């Protein structure tokens, strides 16, 4: 079901694309699903949602955060994706297998349904539309009324008060990704290990 927006009845993907381009100034591509181009207004740090939720408890203020299926996407300042490998090395996570990646220039992510966020009371004020349950949604939506880019985590210590700096964000994300991998590796209670009798 598509709700009418301003007397028109555009398709949901067209309305979503227009909302991102007009309200936020973010370039889009595709039509179903609509995709946001990374490396222009923002880059993305991507990690498993289970690790992401734990990280958000440690880092309560971030830039916009989206969830799609089992993955969480943290919007960070454009150019940050290029810094992730060296930053992980500097934080001494370079040799550790983590489910932590970055999407920068030339990349794309599925555009979260702008009218839907989690919890549902945090709607982003975009044209109303129903989104499939598996659709990408905003956990922490961008503020369409203000500048989004200044609130994105960026390199350098201290942050600007609207979000932590990239170092703190990546450090917390790497820690929680590692913890999630360790938890998955633990045997369940009453589960025997090989060789136990």
C-alpha atoms as a PDB file:
ATOM      1  CA  UNK A   1       0.000   0.000   0.000  1.00  0.00           C
ATOM      2  CA  UNK A   2       1.339   3.415  -0.918  1.00  0.00           C
ATOM      3  CA  UNK A   3       0.030   6.421   0.910  1.00  0.00           C
ATOM      4  CA  UNK A   4      -0.509   9.579  -1.062  1.00  0.00           C
ATOM      5  CA  UNK A   5       2.162  12.211  -0.651  1.00  0.00           C
ATOM      6  CA  UNK A   6       1.248  15.813  -1.520  1.00  0.00           C
ATOM      7  CA  UNK A   7      -1.697  14.798  -3.747  1.00  0.00           C
ATOM      8  CA  UNK A   8       0.400  12.532  -5.959  1.00  0.00           C
ATOM      9  CA  UNK A   9       0.682   8.786  -5.917  1.00  0.00           C
ATOM     10  CA  UNK A  10       4.258   7.989  -6.946  1.00  0.00           C
ATOM     11  CA  UNK A  11       5.648   4.494  -6.671  1.00  0.00           C
ATOM     12  CA  UNK A  12       7.265   3.705  -3.334  1.00  0.00           C
ATOM     13  CA  UNK A  13      10.792   3.399  -4.808  1.00  0.00           C
ATOM     14  CA  UNK A  14      10.438   6.690  -6.713  1.00  0.00           C
ATOM     15  CA  UNK A  15       9.167   8.458  -3.591  1.00  0.00           C
ATOM     16  CA  UNK A  16      12.023   6.977  -1.534  1.00  0.00           C
ATOM     17  CA  UNK A  17      14.626   8.068  -4.080  1.00  0.00           C
ATOM     18  CA  UNK A  18      13.189  11.594  -4.239  1.00  0.00           C
ATOM     19  CA  UNK A  19      13.090  11.841  -0.436  1.00  0.00           C
ATOM     20  CA  UNK A  20      16.781  10.962  -0.092  1.00  0.00           C
ATOM     21  CA  UNK A  21      17.830  13.293  -2.897  1.00  0.00           C
ATOM     22  CA  UNK A  22      15.665  16.288  -1.893  1.00  0.00           C
ATOM     23  CA  UNK A  23      15.638  16.069   1.896  1.00  0.00           C
ATOM     24  CA  UNK A  24      19.184  14.861   2.515  1.00  0.00           C
ATOM     25  CA  UNK A  25      21.005  15.654  -0.731  1.00  0.00           C
ATOM     26  CA  UNK A  26      22.217  12.040  -1.008  1.00  0.00           C
ATOM     27  CA  UNK A  27      22.613  10.562  -4.496  1.00  0.00           C
ATOM     28  CA  UNK A  28      20.653   7.396  -5.246  1.00  0.00           C
ATOM     29  CA  UNK A  29      20.722   4.686  -7.890  1.00  0.00           C
ATOM     30  CA  UNK A  30      18.440   1.888  -8.945  1.00  0.00           C
ATOM     31  CA  UNK A  31      14.728   1.686  -8.562  1.00  0.00           C
ATOM     32  CA  UNK A  32      13.859  -1.546  -6.769  1.00  0.00           C
ATOM     33  CA  UNK A  33      15.588  -1.513  -4.414  1.00  0.00           C
ATOM     34  CA  UNK A  34      16.696   2.090  -4.272  1.00  0.00           C
ATOM     35  CA  UNK A  35      20.367   2.286  -3.327  1.00  0.00           C
ATOM     36  CA  UNK A  36      22.368   5.041  -1.663  1.00  0.00           C
ATOM     37  CA  UNK A  37      25.756   5.769  -3.208  1.00  0.00           C
ATOM     38  CA  UNK A  38      28.588   5.676  -0.697  1.00  0.00           C
ATOM     39  CA  UNK A  39      31.724   7.778  -0.802  1.00  0.00           C
ATOM     40  CA  UNK A  40      29.874  10.978  -1.729  1.00  0.00           C
ATOM     41  CA  UNK A  41      28.118  12.244   1.417  1.00  0.00           C
ATOM     42  CA  UNK A  42      29.101   9.353   3.692  1.00  0.00           C
ATOM     43  CA  UNK A  43      30.882   6.002   3.943  1.00  0.00           C
ATOM     44  CA  UNK A  44      29.601   2.968   5.822  1.00  0.00           C
ATOM     45  CA  UNK A  45      31.072   0.761   8.522  1.00  0.00           C
ATOM     46  CA  UNK A  46      29.308  -2.621   8.354  1.00  0.00           C
ATOM     47  CA  UNK A  47      29.199  -5.258  11.081  1.00  0.00           C
ATOM     48  CA  UNK A  48      26.935  -8.079  12.275  1.00  0.00           C
ATOM     49  CA  UNK A  49      23.803  -6.685  13.913  1.00  0.00           C
ATOM     50  CA  UNK A  50      24.374  -8.684  17.094  1.00  0.00           C
ATOM     51  CA  UNK A  51      27.770  -7.013  17.550  1.00  0.00           C
ATOM     52  CA  UNK A  52      26.321  -3.685  16.468  1.00  0.00           C
ATOM     53  CA  UNK A  53      23.609  -3.663  19.125  1.00  0.00           C
ATOM     54  CA  UNK A  54      26.211  -4.424  21.805  1.00  0.00           C
ATOM     55  CA  UNK A  55      28.415  -1.638  20.413  1.00  0.00           C
ATOM     56  CA  UNK A  56      25.532   0.857  20.517  1.00  0.00           C
ATOM     57  CA  UNK A  57      25.161   0.206  24.251  1.00  0.00           C
ATOM     58  CA  UNK A  58      28.824   1.249  24.650  1.00  0.00           C
ATOM     59  CA  UNK A  59      28.691   4.166  22.191  1.00  0.00           C
ATOM     60  CA  UNK A  60      25.276   5.762  22.725  1.00  0.00           C
ATOM     61  CA  UNK A  61      25.820   8.668  20.297  1.00  0.00           C
ATOM     62  CA  UNK A  62      26.623   7.912  16.688  1.00  0.00           C
ATOM     63  CA  UNK A  63      25.670   9.178  13.285  1.00  0.00           C
ATOM     64  CA  UNK A  64      22.751   7.508  11.477  1.00  0.00           C
ATOM     65  CA  UNK A  65      22.524   3.725  11.879  1.00  0.00           C
ATOM     66  CA  UNK A  66      20.607   1.305   9.649  1.00  0.00           C
ATOM     67  CA  UNK A  67      19.879  -2.409   9.972  1.00  0.00           C
ATOM     68  CA  UNK A  68      19.246  -4.797   7.098  1.00  0.00           C
ATOM     69  CA  UNK A  69      18.783  -8.434   7.956  1.00  0.00           C
ATOM     70  CA  UNK A  70      21.754  -9.649  10.001  1.00  0.00           C
ATOM     71  CA  UNK A  71      23.876  -6.532   9.267  1.00  0.00           C
ATOM     72  CA  UNK A  72      24.145  -3.127  10.875  1.00  0.00           C
ATOM     73  CA  UNK A  73      25.455  -0.148   8.916  1.00  0.00           C
ATOM     74  CA  UNK A  74      26.963   2.893  10.617  1.00  0.00           C
ATOM     75  CA  UNK A  75      27.199   6.030   8.511  1.00  0.00           C
ATOM     76  CA  UNK A  76      30.555   7.753   8.884  1.00  0.00           C
ATOM     77  CA  UNK A  77      32.248  10.675   7.142  1.00  0.00           C
ATOM     78  CA  UNK A  78      33.139  10.204   3.474  1.00  0.00           C
ATOM     79  CA  UNK A  79      36.703   8.917   3.127  1.00  0.00           C
ATOM     80  CA  UNK A  80      36.581   6.892   6.361  1.00  0.00           C
ATOM     81  CA  UNK A  81      36.331   3.526   4.562  1.00  0.00           C
ATOM     82  CA  UNK A  82      39.850   4.004   3.200  1.00  0.00           C
ATOM     83  CA  UNK A  83      41.156   4.491   6.730  1.00  0.00           C
ATOM     84  CA  UNK A  84      39.620   1.347   8.255  1.00  0.00           C
ATOM     85  CA  UNK A  85      42.433  -1.181   7.541  1.00  0.00           C
ATOM     86  CA  UNK A  86      45.170   1.093   8.899  1.00  0.00           C
ATOM     87  CA  UNK A  87      43.008   2.124  11.824  1.00  0.00           C
ATOM     88  CA  UNK A  88      42.412  -1.534  12.742  1.00  0.00           C
ATOM     89  CA  UNK A  89      46.175  -2.144  12.560  1.00  0.00           C
ATOM     90  CA  UNK A  90      46.841   0.890  14.772  1.00  0.00           C
ATOM     91  CA  UNK A  91      44.252  -0.379  17.283  1.00  0.00           C
ATOM     92  CA  UNK A  92      46.029  -3.774  17.193  1.00  0.00           C
ATOM     93  CA  UNK A  93      43.103  -5.582  15.569  1.00  0.00           C
ATOM     94  CA  UNK A  94      44.903  -6.002  12.219  1.00  0.00           C
ATOM     95  CA  UNK A  95      45.707  -9.720  12.589  1.00  0.00           C
ATOM     96  CA  UNK A  96      42.333 -10.684  14.069  1.00  0.00           C
ATOM     97  CA  UNK A  97      39.514 -12.071  11.927  1.00  0.00           C
ATOM     98  CA  UNK A  98      36.588  -9.691  12.383  1.00  0.00           C
ATOM     99  CA  UNK A  99      33.280  -9.424  10.549  1.00  0.00           C
ATOM    100  CA  UNK A 100      33.900  -5.699  10.229  1.00  0.00           C
ATOM    101  CA  UNK A 101      34.101  -3.967   6.881  1.00  0.00           C
ATOM    102  CA  UNK A 102      33.692  -0.632   5.185  1.00  0.00           C
ATOM    103  CA  UNK A 103      31.972   0.574   2.042  1.00  0.00           C
ATOM    104  CA  UNK A 104      33.364   3.731   0.497  1.00  0.00           C
ATOM    105  CA  UNK A 105      33.688   5.430  -2.886  1.00  0.00           C
ATOM    106  CA  UNK A 106      31.971   3.508  -5.659  1.00  0.00           C
ATOM    107  CA  UNK A 107      29.901   1.402  -3.232  1.00  0.00           C
ATOM    108  CA  UNK A 108      26.188   1.192  -2.591  1.00  0.00           C
ATOM    109  CA  UNK A 109      23.848   0.192   0.198  1.00  0.00           C
ATOM    110  CA  UNK A 110      20.134  -0.487   0.118  1.00  0.00           C
ATOM    111  CA  UNK A 111      18.282   2.688   1.037  1.00  0.00           C
ATOM    112  CA  UNK A 112      16.419   2.119   4.292  1.00  0.00           C
ATOM    113  CA  UNK A 113      12.695   2.799   4.155  1.00  0.00           C
ATOM    114  CA  UNK A 114      12.630   6.472   5.178  1.00  0.00           C
ATOM    115  CA  UNK A 115       9.223   6.284   6.821  1.00  0.00           C
ATOM    116  CA  UNK A 116      10.167   3.214   8.840  1.00  0.00           C
ATOM    117  CA  UNK A 117      12.703   2.996  11.580  1.00  0.00           C
ATOM    118  CA  UNK A 118      13.131   0.870  14.662  1.00  0.00           C
ATOM    119  CA  UNK A 119      11.403   1.333  16.945  1.00  0.00           C
ATOM    120  CA  UNK A 120       8.529   2.411  14.682  1.00  0.00           C
ATOM    121  CA  UNK A 121       7.909   5.592  16.700  1.00  0.00           C
ATOM    122  CA  UNK A 122      11.137   7.061  15.275  1.00  0.00           C
ATOM    123  CA  UNK A 123       9.775   7.690  11.789  1.00  0.00           C
ATOM    124  CA  UNK A 124      12.019   9.871   9.661  1.00  0.00           C
ATOM    125  CA  UNK A 125       9.169  11.968   8.267  1.00  0.00           C
ATOM    126  CA  UNK A 126       9.405  10.720   4.675  1.00  0.00           C
ATOM    127  CA  UNK A 127       6.516   9.721   2.435  1.00  0.00           C
ATOM    128  CA  UNK A 128       4.515   6.934   4.067  1.00  0.00           C
ATOM    129  CA  UNK A 129       5.032   3.489   2.632  1.00  0.00           C
ATOM    130  CA  UNK A 130       4.861  -0.076   3.785  1.00  0.00           C
ATOM    131  CA  UNK A 131       8.149  -1.892   3.657  1.00  0.00           C
ATOM    132  CA  UNK A 132       8.718  -5.632   3.694  1.00  0.00           C
ATOM    133  CA  UNK A 133       9.800  -7.061   7.030  1.00  0.00           C
ATOM    134  CA  UNK A 134      13.278  -7.867   5.669  1.00  0.00           C
ATOM    135  CA  UNK A 135      13.785  -4.337   4.302  1.00  0.00           C
ATOM    136  CA  UNK A 136      16.554  -2.078   5.521  1.00  0.00           C
ATOM    137  CA  UNK A 137      15.301   0.245   8.260  1.00  0.00           C
ATOM    138  CA  UNK A 138      16.749   3.123  10.240  1.00  0.00           C
ATOM    139  CA  UNK A 139      17.678   2.319  13.809  1.00  0.00           C
ATOM    140  CA  UNK A 140      18.939   5.892  14.237  1.00  0.00           C
ATOM    141  CA  UNK A 141      17.549   7.895  11.310  1.00  0.00           C
ATOM    142  CA  UNK A 142      19.247  10.896   9.741  1.00  0.00           C
ATOM    143  CA  UNK A 143      17.748  14.241  10.664  1.00  0.00           C
ATOM    144  CA  UNK A 144      16.183  15.574   7.494  1.00  0.00           C
ATOM    145  CA  UNK A 145      15.749  19.005   9.092  1.00  0.00           C
ATOM    146  CA  UNK A 146      19.452  19.596   9.591  1.00  0.00           C
ATOM    147  CA  UNK A 147      22.838  18.920   8.080  1.00  0.00           C
ATOM    148  CA  UNK A 148      23.665  15.214   8.328  1.00  0.00           C
ATOM    149  CA  UNK A 149      27.325  15.279   7.302  1.00  0.00           C
ATOM    150  CA  UNK A 150      28.588  17.349  10.289  1.00  0.00           C
ATOM    151  CA  UNK A 151      27.168  14.719  12.685  1.00  0.00           C
ATOM    152  CA  UNK A 152      28.982  11.780  11.067  1.00  0.00           C
ATOM    153  CA  UNK A 153      31.916  10.232  12.930  1.00  0.00           C
ATOM    154  CA  UNK A 154      35.186  11.304  11.314  1.00  0.00           C
ATOM    155  CA  UNK A 155      38.884  10.708  11.796  1.00  0.00           C
ATOM    156  CA  UNK A 156      40.629  12.533  14.593  1.00  0.00           C
ATOM    157  CA  UNK A 157      40.206  12.480  18.321  1.00  0.00           C
ATOM    158  CA  UNK A 158      37.466  14.209  20.225  1.00  0.00           C
ATOM    159  CA  UNK A 159      34.554  14.213  17.789  1.00  0.00           C
ATOM    160  CA  UNK A 160      32.382  17.271  17.462  1.00  0.00           C
ATOM    161  CA  UNK A 161      29.903  16.497  20.224  1.00  0.00           C
ATOM    162  CA  UNK A 162      27.301  15.046  17.851  1.00  0.00           C
ATOM    163  CA  UNK A 163      29.020  11.697  17.445  1.00  0.00           C
ATOM    164  CA  UNK A 164      32.198   9.976  18.598  1.00  0.00           C
ATOM    165  CA  UNK A 165      35.305  10.183  16.502  1.00  0.00           C
ATOM    166  CA  UNK A 166      36.020   7.348  14.085  1.00  0.00           C
ATOM    167  CA  UNK A 167      38.753   5.861  16.295  1.00  0.00           C
ATOM    168  CA  UNK A 168      36.400   5.317  19.231  1.00  0.00           C
ATOM    169  CA  UNK A 169      33.632   4.005  17.005  1.00  0.00           C
ATOM    170  CA  UNK A 170      35.896   1.497  15.229  1.00  0.00           C
ATOM    171  CA  UNK A 171      37.513   0.420  18.500  1.00  0.00           C
ATOM    172  CA  UNK A 172      34.115  -0.349  20.050  1.00  0.00           C
ATOM    173  CA  UNK A 173      32.891  -2.056  16.857  1.00  0.00           C
ATOM    174  CA  UNK A 174      36.006  -4.256  16.619  1.00  0.00           C
ATOM    175  CA  UNK A 175      35.727  -5.258  20.278  1.00  0.00           C
ATOM    176  CA  UNK A 176      32.081  -6.267  19.909  1.00  0.00           C
ATOM    177  CA  UNK A 177      32.726  -8.118  16.621  1.00  0.00           C
ATOM    178  CA  UNK A 178      35.460 -10.090  18.369  1.00  0.00           C
ATOM    179  CA  UNK A 179      33.206 -10.848  21.352  1.00  0.00           C
ATOM    180  CA  UNK A 180      30.438 -12.038  19.025  1.00  0.00           C
ATOM    181  CA  UNK A 181      32.882 -14.403  17.262  1.00  0.00           C
ATOM    182  CA  UNK A 182      34.052 -15.787  20.628  1.00  0.00           C
ATOM    183  CA  UNK A 183      30.482 -16.370  21.791  1.00  0.00           C
ATOM    184  CA  UNK A 184      29.681 -18.238  18.558  1.00  0.00           C
ATOM    185  CA  UNK A 185      32.743 -20.443  19.147  1.00  0.00           C
ATOM    186  CA  UNK A 186      31.731 -21.466  22.690  1.00  0.00           C
ATOM    187  CA  UNK A 187      29.992 -24.836  23.067  1.00  0.00           C
ATOM    188  CA  UNK A 188      26.415 -24.731  24.246  1.00  0.00           C
ATOM    189  CA  UNK A 189      25.679 -26.061  27.747  1.00  0.00           C
ATOM    190  CA  UNK A 190      25.593 -29.875  27.787  1.00  0.00           C
ATOM    191  CA  UNK A 191      27.276 -29.914  24.364  1.00  0.00           C
ATOM    192  CA  UNK A 192      30.188 -32.324  24.294  1.00  0.00           C
ATOM    193  CA  UNK A 193      33.456 -31.447  22.751  1.00  0.00           C
ATOM    194  CA  UNK A 194      35.225 -33.921  20.495  1.00  0.00           C
ATOM    195  CA  UNK A 195      36.936 -36.583  22.599  1.00  0.00           C
ATOM    196  CA  UNK A 196      34.804 -36.033  25.718  1.00  0.00           C
ATOM    197  CA  UNK A 197      32.929 -39.073  26.913  1.00  0.00           C
END
